[in-house]
Amino acid sequence: MEPIWSSAALLRGQCQCGVLINLAALNQTTFNGDQTEAFIGGGVSVRAMVHAAYRNHARFATATCNCVGFLGATLGGGLTRTAGLYGMGVDQLLSAEIVTAFGDVRYVDGGDIDLWWALKGAAPNIGIVTSAVVKAYPILDADNIAWQGLLTFSDDKLEALISAINDLYLEPRMQIDFMMASQPNGTTRIGAIPFFLGNTSAGRVAFTSILDIGPLADGTQEYPYNMWNAFGDYACVPAGRKPAYGVSLNNLDPPTWRTVYEDFKVFLATNPEATNSAIFAENYPINSSTIQNGAGSFPWRDVKTHVAIYPWYANTSLDAAANAWGSTTRTLLRSTDGVQGHANYVNFAHGDESLNDIYGPNLPRLQTLKRQYDPYNRLNQWFPIH
């Protein structure tokens, strides 16, 4: 590991202090003999894992963004399109090597009941995970496919699309994203990205209620596993300012989303430099037993929709407007979220949410374990538990 002392990065938005540890050199992915498990270094990206699995005629349950670290995305809960079949990202973990707040190296698995539970949803408060052994799923190349793609709809279809997604029962092989984004000509668009683990004919049947709304354009087709995440690669461009906001929902309210969309259009018209800004609402099959039967401190297995609000621009002069738009949009969506209290997926969070928003009913147990595993609060840069 190569430590980097940070004097300029605002780690928590409150102080210019802390240590950033670069795990990029820990980039090994090694399979066991039958491709049912793999050793993953702490610096392995989702892209590297996907390609390693594809070469080995297998698949992993990974995040949908190629450029993030697999373990970073996983340890916050791990949203994954394959959750209905395989469970959340944290459910893929079999064991882990961690460096504790005391500087000790520990090898942890399900036999360490409390520590293992805390790592699976609140790892930044508990230890630095330098490697893990995770589940892998061997599969023939011909079967390692999914039907997916962008469906673009006219603005007047917004309410119908939101209602259809809200009412859609997602079977284990299904997942769907809803999006608002701008187009190269400066106009906005609404769209859906259905995902089905299987072929085109079965996918189109599963998402009949969405297709029947009548998209302006249909970009769906079958993709091999190593191309599933390609749609999101545009977001991996390492440039610009992206102060993301998140909110999690159990209800998609059409009038609320109409207000969100009209506000989005005003934000883009007023700030044309922010043309790459977008909103994504990811919807998962939470009734699947593989999701509900998983274990760990991730608290939101019963929440269907996780929204990421992305202002994206270059000039610091837009900071105030971008943050105002992101915060206002989050507040609007919370007003009809259908969740008791509020919920935020930690990996989509802005940083100003309450601990209850992030850890929900698991907060009291986590507070007890934090006092045991990090009594001096050394690991305190991402929603520190106290």
mmCIF file of C-alpha atoms in Angstrom:
data_model
loop_
_atom_site.group_PDB
_atom_site.id
_atom_site.type_symbol
_atom_site.label_atom_id
_atom_site.label_comp_id
_atom_site.label_asym_id
_atom_site.label_seq_id
_atom_site.Cartn_x
_atom_site.Cartn_y
_atom_site.Cartn_z
ATOM 1 C CA MET A 1 0.000 0.000 0.000
ATOM 2 C CA GLU A 2 1.211 3.485 -0.832
ATOM 3 C CA PRO A 3 -0.066 6.113 1.619
ATOM 4 C CA ILE A 4 -0.877 9.565 0.255
ATOM 5 C CA TRP A 5 -1.052 12.450 2.702
ATOM 6 C CA SER A 6 -3.921 14.683 1.734
ATOM 7 C CA SER A 7 -3.567 18.398 2.395
ATOM 8 C CA ALA A 8 -6.039 19.598 -0.223
ATOM 9 C CA ALA A 9 -8.779 16.980 -0.405
ATOM 10 C CA LEU A 10 -11.823 17.628 1.744
ATOM 11 C CA LEU A 11 -12.459 14.171 3.061
ATOM 12 C CA ARG A 12 -15.519 14.996 5.143
ATOM 13 C CA GLY A 13 -16.159 18.548 4.056
ATOM 14 C CA GLN A 14 -15.125 19.742 7.519
ATOM 15 C CA CYS A 15 -11.321 19.558 7.562
ATOM 16 C CA GLN A 16 -8.420 19.395 5.163
ATOM 17 C CA CYS A 17 -6.782 16.521 6.969
ATOM 18 C CA GLY A 18 -6.501 12.784 6.843
ATOM 19 C CA VAL A 19 -4.709 9.976 5.057
ATOM 20 C CA LEU A 20 -5.715 8.535 1.701
ATOM 21 C CA ILE A 21 -4.432 5.000 1.149
ATOM 22 C CA ASN A 22 -4.022 3.934 -2.457
ATOM 23 C CA LEU A 23 -4.853 0.238 -2.872
ATOM 24 C CA ALA A 24 -4.561 0.238 -6.680
ATOM 25 C CA ALA A 25 -1.474 -1.995 -6.666
ATOM 26 C CA LEU A 26 -3.465 -4.726 -4.891
ATOM 27 C CA ASN A 27 -5.046 -5.696 -8.195
ATOM 28 C CA GLN A 28 -4.929 -9.491 -8.305
ATOM 29 C CA THR A 29 -7.903 -11.664 -9.261
ATOM 30 C CA THR A 30 -7.362 -15.422 -8.897
ATOM 31 C CA PHE A 31 -9.982 -18.154 -9.302
ATOM 32 C CA ASN A 32 -10.145 -21.528 -7.609
ATOM 33 C CA GLY A 33 -10.160 -24.665 -9.739
ATOM 34 C CA ASP A 34 -13.875 -24.806 -10.519
ATOM 35 C CA GLN A 35 -14.459 -21.027 -10.818
ATOM 36 C CA THR A 36 -16.811 -20.924 -7.811
ATOM 37 C CA GLU A 37 -14.612 -18.617 -5.724
ATOM 38 C CA ALA A 38 -12.030 -15.940 -6.390
ATOM 39 C CA PHE A 39 -9.400 -14.050 -4.419
ATOM 40 C CA ILE A 40 -9.817 -10.306 -5.019
ATOM 41 C CA GLY A 41 -7.211 -7.684 -4.129
ATOM 42 C CA GLY A 42 -8.408 -4.511 -2.453
ATOM 43 C CA GLY A 43 -7.594 -2.383 -5.499
ATOM 44 C CA VAL A 44 -9.365 -4.439 -8.174
ATOM 45 C CA SER A 45 -11.848 -2.426 -10.239
ATOM 46 C CA VAL A 46 -15.225 -3.708 -11.369
ATOM 47 C CA ARG A 47 -13.992 -3.599 -14.974
ATOM 48 C CA ALA A 48 -10.994 -5.803 -14.173
ATOM 49 C CA MET A 49 -13.192 -8.300 -12.307
ATOM 50 C CA VAL A 50 -15.733 -8.520 -15.105
ATOM 51 C CA HIS A 51 -13.090 -9.199 -17.730
ATOM 52 C CA ALA A 52 -11.308 -11.736 -15.509
ATOM 53 C CA ALA A 53 -14.584 -13.588 -14.961
ATOM 54 C CA TYR A 54 -15.458 -13.539 -18.651
ATOM 55 C CA ARG A 55 -12.069 -15.012 -19.558
ATOM 56 C CA ASN A 56 -12.699 -17.764 -17.010
ATOM 57 C CA HIS A 57 -16.238 -18.576 -18.214
ATOM 58 C CA ALA A 58 -17.836 -17.221 -15.049
ATOM 59 C CA ARG A 59 -19.545 -14.129 -13.697
ATOM 60 C CA PHE A 60 -19.475 -12.105 -10.494
ATOM 61 C CA ALA A 61 -22.234 -10.078 -8.853
ATOM 62 C CA THR A 62 -20.693 -6.615 -9.237
ATOM 63 C CA ALA A 63 -21.727 -2.982 -9.251
ATOM 64 C CA THR A 64 -22.837 -1.512 -12.575
ATOM 65 C CA CYS A 65 -20.048 1.082 -12.812
ATOM 66 C CA ASN A 66 -16.835 -0.273 -14.336
ATOM 67 C CA CYS A 67 -14.437 2.288 -12.894
ATOM 68 C CA VAL A 68 -15.154 1.940 -9.175
ATOM 69 C CA GLY A 69 -13.319 -0.481 -6.927
ATOM 70 C CA PHE A 70 -15.186 -3.739 -6.454
ATOM 71 C CA LEU A 71 -14.680 -3.908 -2.704
ATOM 72 C CA GLY A 72 -15.472 -0.240 -2.158
ATOM 73 C CA ALA A 73 -18.821 -0.627 -3.892
ATOM 74 C CA THR A 74 -19.500 -3.998 -2.283
ATOM 75 C CA LEU A 75 -18.789 -3.103 1.335
ATOM 76 C CA GLY A 76 -21.443 -0.370 1.352
ATOM 77 C CA GLY A 77 -24.064 -2.977 0.505
ATOM 78 C CA GLY A 78 -23.350 -3.626 -3.133
ATOM 79 C CA LEU A 79 -26.228 -2.897 -5.488
ATOM 80 C CA THR A 80 -25.947 -5.293 -8.413
ATOM 81 C CA ARG A 81 -28.196 -6.148 -11.323
ATOM 82 C CA THR A 82 -27.865 -9.831 -10.475
ATOM 83 C CA ALA A 83 -29.069 -9.366 -6.877
ATOM 84 C CA GLY A 84 -32.283 -11.270 -7.543
ATOM 85 C CA LEU A 85 -30.295 -14.409 -8.312
ATOM 86 C CA TYR A 86 -27.183 -14.020 -6.196
ATOM 87 C CA GLY A 87 -27.938 -11.475 -3.469
ATOM 88 C CA MET A 88 -26.383 -8.130 -2.645
ATOM 89 C CA GLY A 89 -22.700 -7.421 -3.108
ATOM 90 C CA VAL A 90 -22.006 -8.011 0.591
ATOM 91 C CA ASP A 91 -23.582 -11.459 0.246
ATOM 92 C CA GLN A 92 -20.758 -12.419 -2.132
ATOM 93 C CA LEU A 93 -18.090 -12.157 0.559
ATOM 94 C CA LEU A 94 -16.690 -15.414 1.959
ATOM 95 C CA SER A 95 -13.723 -14.026 3.897
ATOM 96 C CA ALA A 96 -11.610 -10.880 4.056
ATOM 97 C CA GLU A 97 -8.224 -9.610 5.163
ATOM 98 C CA ILE A 98 -8.488 -6.330 7.037
ATOM 99 C CA VAL A 99 -6.218 -3.853 8.725
ATOM 100 C CA THR A 100 -7.922 -2.745 11.921
ATOM 101 C CA ALA A 101 -7.949 0.679 13.547
ATOM 102 C CA PHE A 102 -5.254 -0.686 15.879
ATOM 103 C CA GLY A 103 -2.978 -1.497 12.926
ATOM 104 C CA ASP A 104 -3.411 -5.263 13.207
ATOM 105 C CA VAL A 105 -3.973 -7.558 10.223
ATOM 106 C CA ARG A 106 -6.924 -9.893 10.683
ATOM 107 C CA TYR A 107 -8.498 -12.583 8.540
ATOM 108 C CA VAL A 108 -12.232 -12.473 9.022
ATOM 109 C CA ASP A 109 -15.128 -14.686 7.978
ATOM 110 C CA GLY A 110 -18.537 -15.726 9.219
ATOM 111 C CA GLY A 111 -16.997 -17.232 12.340
ATOM 112 C CA ASP A 112 -16.300 -13.691 13.601
ATOM 113 C CA ILE A 113 -19.995 -12.972 13.975
ATOM 114 C CA ASP A 114 -19.975 -9.335 15.082
ATOM 115 C CA LEU A 115 -16.990 -8.119 13.061
ATOM 116 C CA TRP A 116 -18.188 -9.887 9.922
ATOM 117 C CA TRP A 117 -21.669 -8.404 10.300
ATOM 118 C CA ALA A 118 -20.290 -4.864 10.770
ATOM 119 C CA LEU A 119 -17.962 -5.069 7.767
ATOM 120 C CA LYS A 120 -20.861 -5.981 5.477
ATOM 121 C CA GLY A 121 -22.348 -2.501 5.240
ATOM 122 C CA ALA A 122 -20.192 -0.253 7.445
ATOM 123 C CA ALA A 123 -16.602 -1.258 6.642
ATOM 124 C CA PRO A 124 -15.180 2.317 6.483
ATOM 125 C CA ASN A 125 -15.855 2.557 10.232
ATOM 126 C CA ILE A 126 -14.365 -0.828 11.084
ATOM 127 C CA GLY A 127 -11.233 -1.547 9.040
ATOM 128 C CA ILE A 128 -9.416 -1.312 5.725
ATOM 129 C CA VAL A 129 -10.204 -4.363 3.605
ATOM 130 C CA THR A 130 -7.067 -5.271 1.656
ATOM 131 C CA SER A 131 -8.388 -8.445 0.024
ATOM 132 C CA ALA A 132 -11.352 -10.797 0.026
ATOM 133 C CA VAL A 133 -12.484 -14.173 -1.196
ATOM 134 C CA VAL A 134 -15.811 -13.886 -2.999
ATOM 135 C CA LYS A 135 -18.333 -16.086 -4.728
ATOM 136 C CA ALA A 136 -18.068 -16.657 -8.461
ATOM 137 C CA TYR A 137 -20.595 -18.311 -10.750
ATOM 138 C CA PRO A 138 -19.329 -20.560 -13.564
ATOM 139 C CA ILE A 139 -21.457 -20.339 -16.689
ATOM 140 C CA LEU A 140 -21.184 -21.219 -20.363
ATOM 141 C CA ASP A 141 -20.326 -18.254 -22.578
ATOM 142 C CA ALA A 142 -23.486 -18.832 -24.613
ATOM 143 C CA ASP A 143 -25.588 -18.420 -21.458
ATOM 144 C CA ASN A 144 -23.633 -15.494 -20.017
ATOM 145 C CA ILE A 145 -25.875 -12.899 -21.620
ATOM 146 C CA ALA A 146 -28.506 -10.348 -20.678
ATOM 147 C CA TRP A 147 -31.111 -8.381 -22.610
ATOM 148 C CA GLN A 148 -30.856 -4.688 -21.874
ATOM 149 C CA GLY A 149 -30.621 -1.248 -23.438
ATOM 150 C CA LEU A 150 -32.015 2.272 -23.437
ATOM 151 C CA LEU A 151 -35.668 2.953 -24.090
ATOM 152 C CA THR A 152 -36.240 6.674 -24.764
ATOM 153 C CA PHE A 153 -39.670 8.196 -24.150
ATOM 154 C CA SER A 154 -41.298 11.516 -24.975
ATOM 155 C CA ASP A 155 -41.816 13.943 -22.095
ATOM 156 C CA ASP A 156 -45.567 13.374 -22.035
ATOM 157 C CA LYS A 157 -44.977 9.691 -21.147
ATOM 158 C CA LEU A 158 -43.241 10.532 -17.856
ATOM 159 C CA GLU A 159 -46.179 9.819 -15.547
ATOM 160 C CA ALA A 160 -47.072 6.610 -17.357
ATOM 161 C CA LEU A 161 -43.478 5.389 -17.195
ATOM 162 C CA ILE A 162 -43.095 6.194 -13.502
ATOM 163 C CA SER A 163 -46.390 4.447 -12.702
ATOM 164 C CA ALA A 164 -45.429 1.383 -14.720
ATOM 165 C CA ILE A 165 -42.069 1.032 -12.982
ATOM 166 C CA ASN A 166 -43.675 1.590 -9.595
ATOM 167 C CA ASP A 167 -46.250 -1.128 -10.246
ATOM 168 C CA LEU A 168 -43.903 -3.604 -11.919
ATOM 169 C CA TYR A 169 -43.189 -6.757 -9.917
ATOM 170 C CA LEU A 170 -39.532 -7.482 -10.509
ATOM 171 C CA GLU A 171 -38.771 -11.184 -10.769
ATOM 172 C CA PRO A 172 -35.286 -12.354 -9.706
ATOM 173 C CA ARG A 173 -33.890 -12.059 -13.249
ATOM 174 C CA MET A 174 -35.159 -8.491 -13.651
ATOM 175 C CA GLN A 175 -33.866 -5.009 -12.804
ATOM 176 C CA ILE A 176 -34.664 -1.610 -14.289
ATOM 177 C CA ASP A 177 -33.226 1.899 -14.183
ATOM 178 C CA PHE A 178 -35.132 5.102 -14.845
ATOM 179 C CA MET A 179 -33.132 8.126 -15.985
ATOM 180 C CA MET A 180 -33.323 11.821 -16.761
ATOM 181 C CA ALA A 181 -30.480 13.263 -18.821
ATOM 182 C CA SER A 182 -29.624 15.886 -21.400
ATOM 183 C CA GLN A 183 -28.997 15.281 -25.090
ATOM 184 C CA PRO A 184 -26.246 16.704 -27.334
ATOM 185 C CA ASN A 185 -28.681 19.244 -28.799
ATOM 186 C CA GLY A 186 -29.330 20.668 -25.320
ATOM 187 C CA THR A 187 -32.761 19.150 -24.849
ATOM 188 C CA THR A 188 -33.616 16.719 -22.067
ATOM 189 C CA ARG A 189 -34.789 13.145 -22.285
ATOM 190 C CA ILE A 190 -36.370 10.528 -20.083
ATOM 191 C CA GLY A 191 -35.581 6.880 -20.444
ATOM 192 C CA ALA A 192 -35.593 3.430 -18.941
ATOM 193 C CA ILE A 193 -32.930 0.744 -19.040
ATOM 194 C CA PRO A 194 -34.546 -2.656 -18.487
ATOM 195 C CA PHE A 195 -32.245 -5.554 -17.639
ATOM 196 C CA PHE A 196 -33.142 -9.229 -17.926
ATOM 197 C CA LEU A 197 -30.881 -12.201 -17.299
ATOM 198 C CA GLY A 198 -31.800 -14.148 -20.395
ATOM 199 C CA ASN A 199 -32.603 -13.754 -24.068
ATOM 200 C CA THR A 200 -34.484 -11.082 -25.983
ATOM 201 C CA SER A 201 -37.836 -12.824 -26.238
ATOM 202 C CA ALA A 202 -38.022 -13.562 -22.518
ATOM 203 C CA GLY A 203 -36.840 -10.051 -21.660
ATOM 204 C CA ARG A 204 -39.464 -8.367 -23.796
ATOM 205 C CA VAL A 205 -42.204 -10.464 -22.201
ATOM 206 C CA ALA A 206 -40.969 -9.616 -18.700
ATOM 207 C CA PHE A 207 -41.022 -5.874 -19.462
ATOM 208 C CA THR A 208 -44.213 -5.791 -21.534
ATOM 209 C CA SER A 209 -45.764 -3.087 -19.353
ATOM 210 C CA ILE A 210 -42.825 -0.769 -20.039
ATOM 211 C CA LEU A 211 -42.639 -1.467 -23.774
ATOM 212 C CA ASP A 212 -46.398 -0.973 -24.152
ATOM 213 C CA ILE A 213 -46.031 2.694 -23.162
ATOM 214 C CA GLY A 214 -44.453 3.260 -26.572
ATOM 215 C CA PRO A 215 -40.820 4.392 -26.537
ATOM 216 C CA LEU A 216 -39.570 6.823 -29.164
ATOM 217 C CA ALA A 217 -36.464 4.692 -29.552
ATOM 218 C CA ASP A 218 -35.649 1.125 -28.535
ATOM 219 C CA GLY A 219 -31.960 0.338 -28.063
ATOM 220 C CA THR A 220 -32.417 -3.005 -26.334
ATOM 221 C CA GLN A 221 -30.543 -6.112 -27.423
ATOM 222 C CA GLU A 222 -28.658 -9.082 -25.999
ATOM 223 C CA TYR A 223 -25.221 -8.289 -24.564
ATOM 224 C CA PRO A 224 -22.465 -10.624 -23.360
ATOM 225 C CA TYR A 225 -21.445 -10.319 -19.713
ATOM 226 C CA ASN A 226 -18.332 -8.264 -20.451
ATOM 227 C CA MET A 227 -20.508 -5.546 -22.035
ATOM 228 C CA TRP A 228 -23.245 -5.258 -19.401
ATOM 229 C CA ASN A 229 -21.748 -2.146 -17.802
ATOM 230 C CA ALA A 230 -20.668 -0.380 -20.994
ATOM 231 C CA PHE A 231 -23.599 2.065 -20.935
ATOM 232 C CA GLY A 232 -22.259 3.691 -17.784
ATOM 233 C CA ASP A 233 -18.696 4.207 -18.988
ATOM 234 C CA TYR A 234 -19.420 7.838 -19.851
ATOM 235 C CA ALA A 235 -19.641 8.548 -16.116
ATOM 236 C CA CYS A 236 -16.106 7.231 -15.625
ATOM 237 C CA VAL A 237 -14.505 10.251 -17.299
ATOM 238 C CA PRO A 238 -12.058 11.531 -14.622
ATOM 239 C CA ALA A 239 -12.887 15.196 -14.904
ATOM 240 C CA GLY A 240 -15.292 17.775 -13.582
ATOM 241 C CA ARG A 241 -17.123 18.335 -10.344
ATOM 242 C CA LYS A 242 -19.798 15.790 -9.376
ATOM 243 C CA PRO A 243 -21.332 16.533 -5.953
ATOM 244 C CA ALA A 244 -23.767 13.624 -5.985
ATOM 245 C CA TYR A 245 -26.901 13.380 -3.856
ATOM 246 C CA GLY A 246 -28.836 10.221 -3.124
ATOM 247 C CA VAL A 247 -32.176 9.077 -1.757
ATOM 248 C CA SER A 248 -33.832 5.667 -1.450
ATOM 249 C CA LEU A 249 -37.524 5.071 -2.092
ATOM 250 C CA ASN A 250 -40.293 2.527 -1.836
ATOM 251 C CA ASN A 251 -42.710 4.665 -3.798
ATOM 252 C CA LEU A 252 -42.386 6.395 -7.156
ATOM 253 C CA ASP A 253 -44.938 9.200 -7.172
ATOM 254 C CA PRO A 254 -45.674 10.517 -10.699
ATOM 255 C CA PRO A 255 -46.519 14.138 -9.699
ATOM 256 C CA THR A 256 -43.339 14.351 -7.620
ATOM 257 C CA TRP A 257 -41.244 13.083 -10.505
ATOM 258 C CA ARG A 258 -42.895 15.588 -12.856
ATOM 259 C CA THR A 259 -41.774 18.383 -10.523
ATOM 260 C CA VAL A 260 -38.291 16.865 -10.370
ATOM 261 C CA TYR A 261 -38.123 16.756 -14.171
ATOM 262 C CA GLU A 262 -39.283 20.337 -14.667
ATOM 263 C CA ASP A 263 -36.751 21.524 -12.058
ATOM 264 C CA PHE A 264 -34.044 19.506 -13.848
ATOM 265 C CA LYS A 265 -34.830 21.274 -17.128
ATOM 266 C CA VAL A 266 -34.632 24.666 -15.399
ATOM 267 C CA PHE A 267 -31.286 23.754 -13.809
ATOM 268 C CA LEU A 268 -29.811 22.770 -17.186
ATOM 269 C CA ALA A 269 -31.214 25.825 -18.975
ATOM 270 C CA THR A 270 -29.819 28.122 -16.296
ATOM 271 C CA ASN A 271 -26.475 26.312 -16.138
ATOM 272 C CA PRO A 272 -25.697 25.023 -19.645
ATOM 273 C CA GLU A 273 -22.196 24.002 -18.576
ATOM 274 C CA ALA A 274 -23.808 21.275 -16.441
ATOM 275 C CA THR A 275 -25.054 19.446 -19.524
ATOM 276 C CA ASN A 276 -23.707 16.064 -18.331
ATOM 277 C CA SER A 277 -25.865 16.151 -15.200
ATOM 278 C CA ALA A 278 -28.350 13.333 -14.757
ATOM 279 C CA ILE A 279 -30.664 11.489 -12.387
ATOM 280 C CA PHE A 280 -30.718 7.700 -12.161
ATOM 281 C CA ALA A 281 -33.272 5.661 -10.217
ATOM 282 C CA GLU A 282 -32.191 2.025 -9.899
ATOM 283 C CA ASN A 283 -34.952 -0.489 -9.103
ATOM 284 C CA TYR A 284 -34.261 -3.966 -7.712
ATOM 285 C CA PRO A 285 -36.223 -7.209 -7.114
ATOM 286 C CA ILE A 286 -36.336 -6.897 -3.342
ATOM 287 C CA ASN A 287 -38.827 -9.750 -2.927
ATOM 288 C CA SER A 288 -36.168 -12.208 -4.023
ATOM 289 C CA SER A 289 -35.185 -14.605 -1.240
ATOM 290 C CA THR A 290 -31.493 -14.171 -2.077
ATOM 291 C CA ILE A 291 -31.764 -10.478 -1.165
ATOM 292 C CA GLN A 292 -33.974 -10.918 1.886
ATOM 293 C CA ASN A 293 -32.034 -13.863 3.326
ATOM 294 C CA GLY A 294 -28.670 -12.132 3.209
ATOM 295 C CA ALA A 295 -26.940 -10.956 6.378
ATOM 296 C CA GLY A 296 -24.869 -7.935 7.362
ATOM 297 C CA SER A 297 -25.202 -4.373 8.558
ATOM 298 C CA PHE A 298 -26.521 -3.035 5.234
ATOM 299 C CA PRO A 299 -30.000 -1.929 6.386
ATOM 300 C CA TRP A 300 -32.063 -1.364 3.244
ATOM 301 C CA ARG A 301 -32.768 -4.800 1.745
ATOM 302 C CA ASP A 302 -36.492 -3.982 1.757
ATOM 303 C CA VAL A 303 -36.099 -0.704 -0.166
ATOM 304 C CA LYS A 304 -36.714 -1.076 -3.905
ATOM 305 C CA THR A 305 -35.374 2.109 -5.489
ATOM 306 C CA HIS A 306 -32.048 3.881 -5.007
ATOM 307 C CA VAL A 307 -31.681 7.276 -6.689
ATOM 308 C CA ALA A 308 -28.437 9.030 -7.607
ATOM 309 C CA ILE A 309 -28.641 12.756 -8.495
ATOM 310 C CA TYR A 310 -25.545 13.880 -10.393
ATOM 311 C CA PRO A 311 -24.742 17.536 -11.044
ATOM 312 C CA TRP A 312 -21.699 17.470 -13.359
ATOM 313 C CA TYR A 313 -19.776 20.582 -14.380
ATOM 314 C CA ALA A 314 -16.265 22.068 -14.374
ATOM 315 C CA ASN A 315 -16.432 25.610 -12.979
ATOM 316 C CA THR A 316 -16.429 26.110 -9.217
ATOM 317 C CA SER A 317 -18.750 29.080 -9.714
ATOM 318 C CA LEU A 318 -21.559 26.559 -10.253
ATOM 319 C CA ASP A 319 -21.050 24.864 -6.881
ATOM 320 C CA ALA A 320 -23.832 26.736 -5.098
ATOM 321 C CA ALA A 321 -26.390 26.187 -7.863
ATOM 322 C CA ALA A 322 -25.454 22.535 -8.293
ATOM 323 C CA ASN A 323 -25.689 21.772 -4.599
ATOM 324 C CA ALA A 324 -28.969 23.647 -4.298
ATOM 325 C CA TRP A 325 -30.445 21.618 -7.158
ATOM 326 C CA GLY A 326 -29.163 18.318 -5.774
ATOM 327 C CA SER A 327 -30.397 19.040 -2.256
ATOM 328 C CA THR A 328 -33.799 20.312 -3.427
ATOM 329 C CA THR A 329 -34.311 17.251 -5.630
ATOM 330 C CA ARG A 330 -33.462 14.942 -2.749
ATOM 331 C CA THR A 331 -35.967 16.750 -0.518
ATOM 332 C CA LEU A 332 -38.679 16.504 -3.158
ATOM 333 C CA LEU A 333 -38.212 12.768 -3.569
ATOM 334 C CA ARG A 334 -38.130 12.220 0.185
ATOM 335 C CA SER A 335 -41.534 13.881 0.481
ATOM 336 C CA THR A 336 -43.208 10.856 -1.162
ATOM 337 C CA ASP A 337 -40.570 8.163 -0.532
ATOM 338 C CA GLY A 338 -42.840 5.582 1.109
ATOM 339 C CA VAL A 339 -40.140 4.811 3.684
ATOM 340 C CA GLN A 340 -40.615 5.085 7.434
ATOM 341 C CA GLY A 341 -38.184 7.843 8.351
ATOM 342 C CA HIS A 342 -35.769 8.209 5.430
ATOM 343 C CA ALA A 343 -33.264 5.928 3.750
ATOM 344 C CA ASN A 344 -30.031 6.610 1.857
ATOM 345 C CA TYR A 345 -27.769 4.073 0.189
ATOM 346 C CA VAL A 346 -24.358 4.987 1.580
ATOM 347 C CA ASN A 347 -22.599 4.712 -1.790
ATOM 348 C CA PHE A 348 -24.958 7.315 -3.286
ATOM 349 C CA ALA A 349 -24.917 9.641 -0.280
ATOM 350 C CA HIS A 350 -23.755 13.252 -0.347
ATOM 351 C CA GLY A 351 -22.227 13.302 3.119
ATOM 352 C CA ASP A 352 -24.677 15.489 5.032
ATOM 353 C CA GLU A 353 -27.257 12.789 5.755
ATOM 354 C CA SER A 354 -27.981 11.649 9.304
ATOM 355 C CA LEU A 355 -26.576 8.390 10.647
ATOM 356 C CA ASN A 356 -30.139 7.068 10.861
ATOM 357 C CA ASP A 357 -30.609 7.782 7.150
ATOM 358 C CA ILE A 358 -27.530 5.696 6.361
ATOM 359 C CA TYR A 359 -27.550 2.876 8.909
ATOM 360 C CA GLY A 360 -31.241 2.753 9.815
ATOM 361 C CA PRO A 361 -32.244 0.254 12.510
ATOM 362 C CA ASN A 362 -28.725 -1.215 12.596
ATOM 363 C CA LEU A 363 -27.193 1.959 14.043
ATOM 364 C CA PRO A 364 -27.374 1.003 17.765
ATOM 365 C CA ARG A 365 -25.553 -2.305 17.217
ATOM 366 C CA LEU A 366 -22.995 -0.603 15.008
ATOM 367 C CA GLN A 367 -22.372 2.026 17.682
ATOM 368 C CA THR A 368 -21.611 -0.728 20.181
ATOM 369 C CA LEU A 369 -19.249 -2.488 17.768
ATOM 370 C CA LYS A 370 -17.561 0.781 16.819
ATOM 371 C CA ARG A 371 -16.593 1.275 20.461
ATOM 372 C CA GLN A 372 -15.089 -2.204 20.451
ATOM 373 C CA TYR A 373 -13.210 -2.162 17.135
ATOM 374 C CA ASP A 374 -12.334 1.545 16.840
ATOM 375 C CA PRO A 375 -12.635 3.147 20.305
ATOM 376 C CA TYR A 376 -10.485 6.139 19.309
ATOM 377 C CA ASN A 377 -12.519 6.817 16.145
ATOM 378 C CA ARG A 378 -9.489 6.668 13.856
ATOM 379 C CA LEU A 379 -11.606 5.526 10.935
ATOM 380 C CA ASN A 380 -13.751 8.629 10.797
ATOM 381 C CA GLN A 381 -13.996 9.965 7.257
ATOM 382 C CA TRP A 382 -17.246 8.498 5.894
ATOM 383 C CA PHE A 383 -20.316 8.698 8.102
ATOM 384 C CA PRO A 384 -18.355 8.020 11.290
ATOM 385 C CA ILE A 385 -20.400 6.091 13.793
ATOM 386 C CA HIS A 386 -20.403 7.590 17.289
#
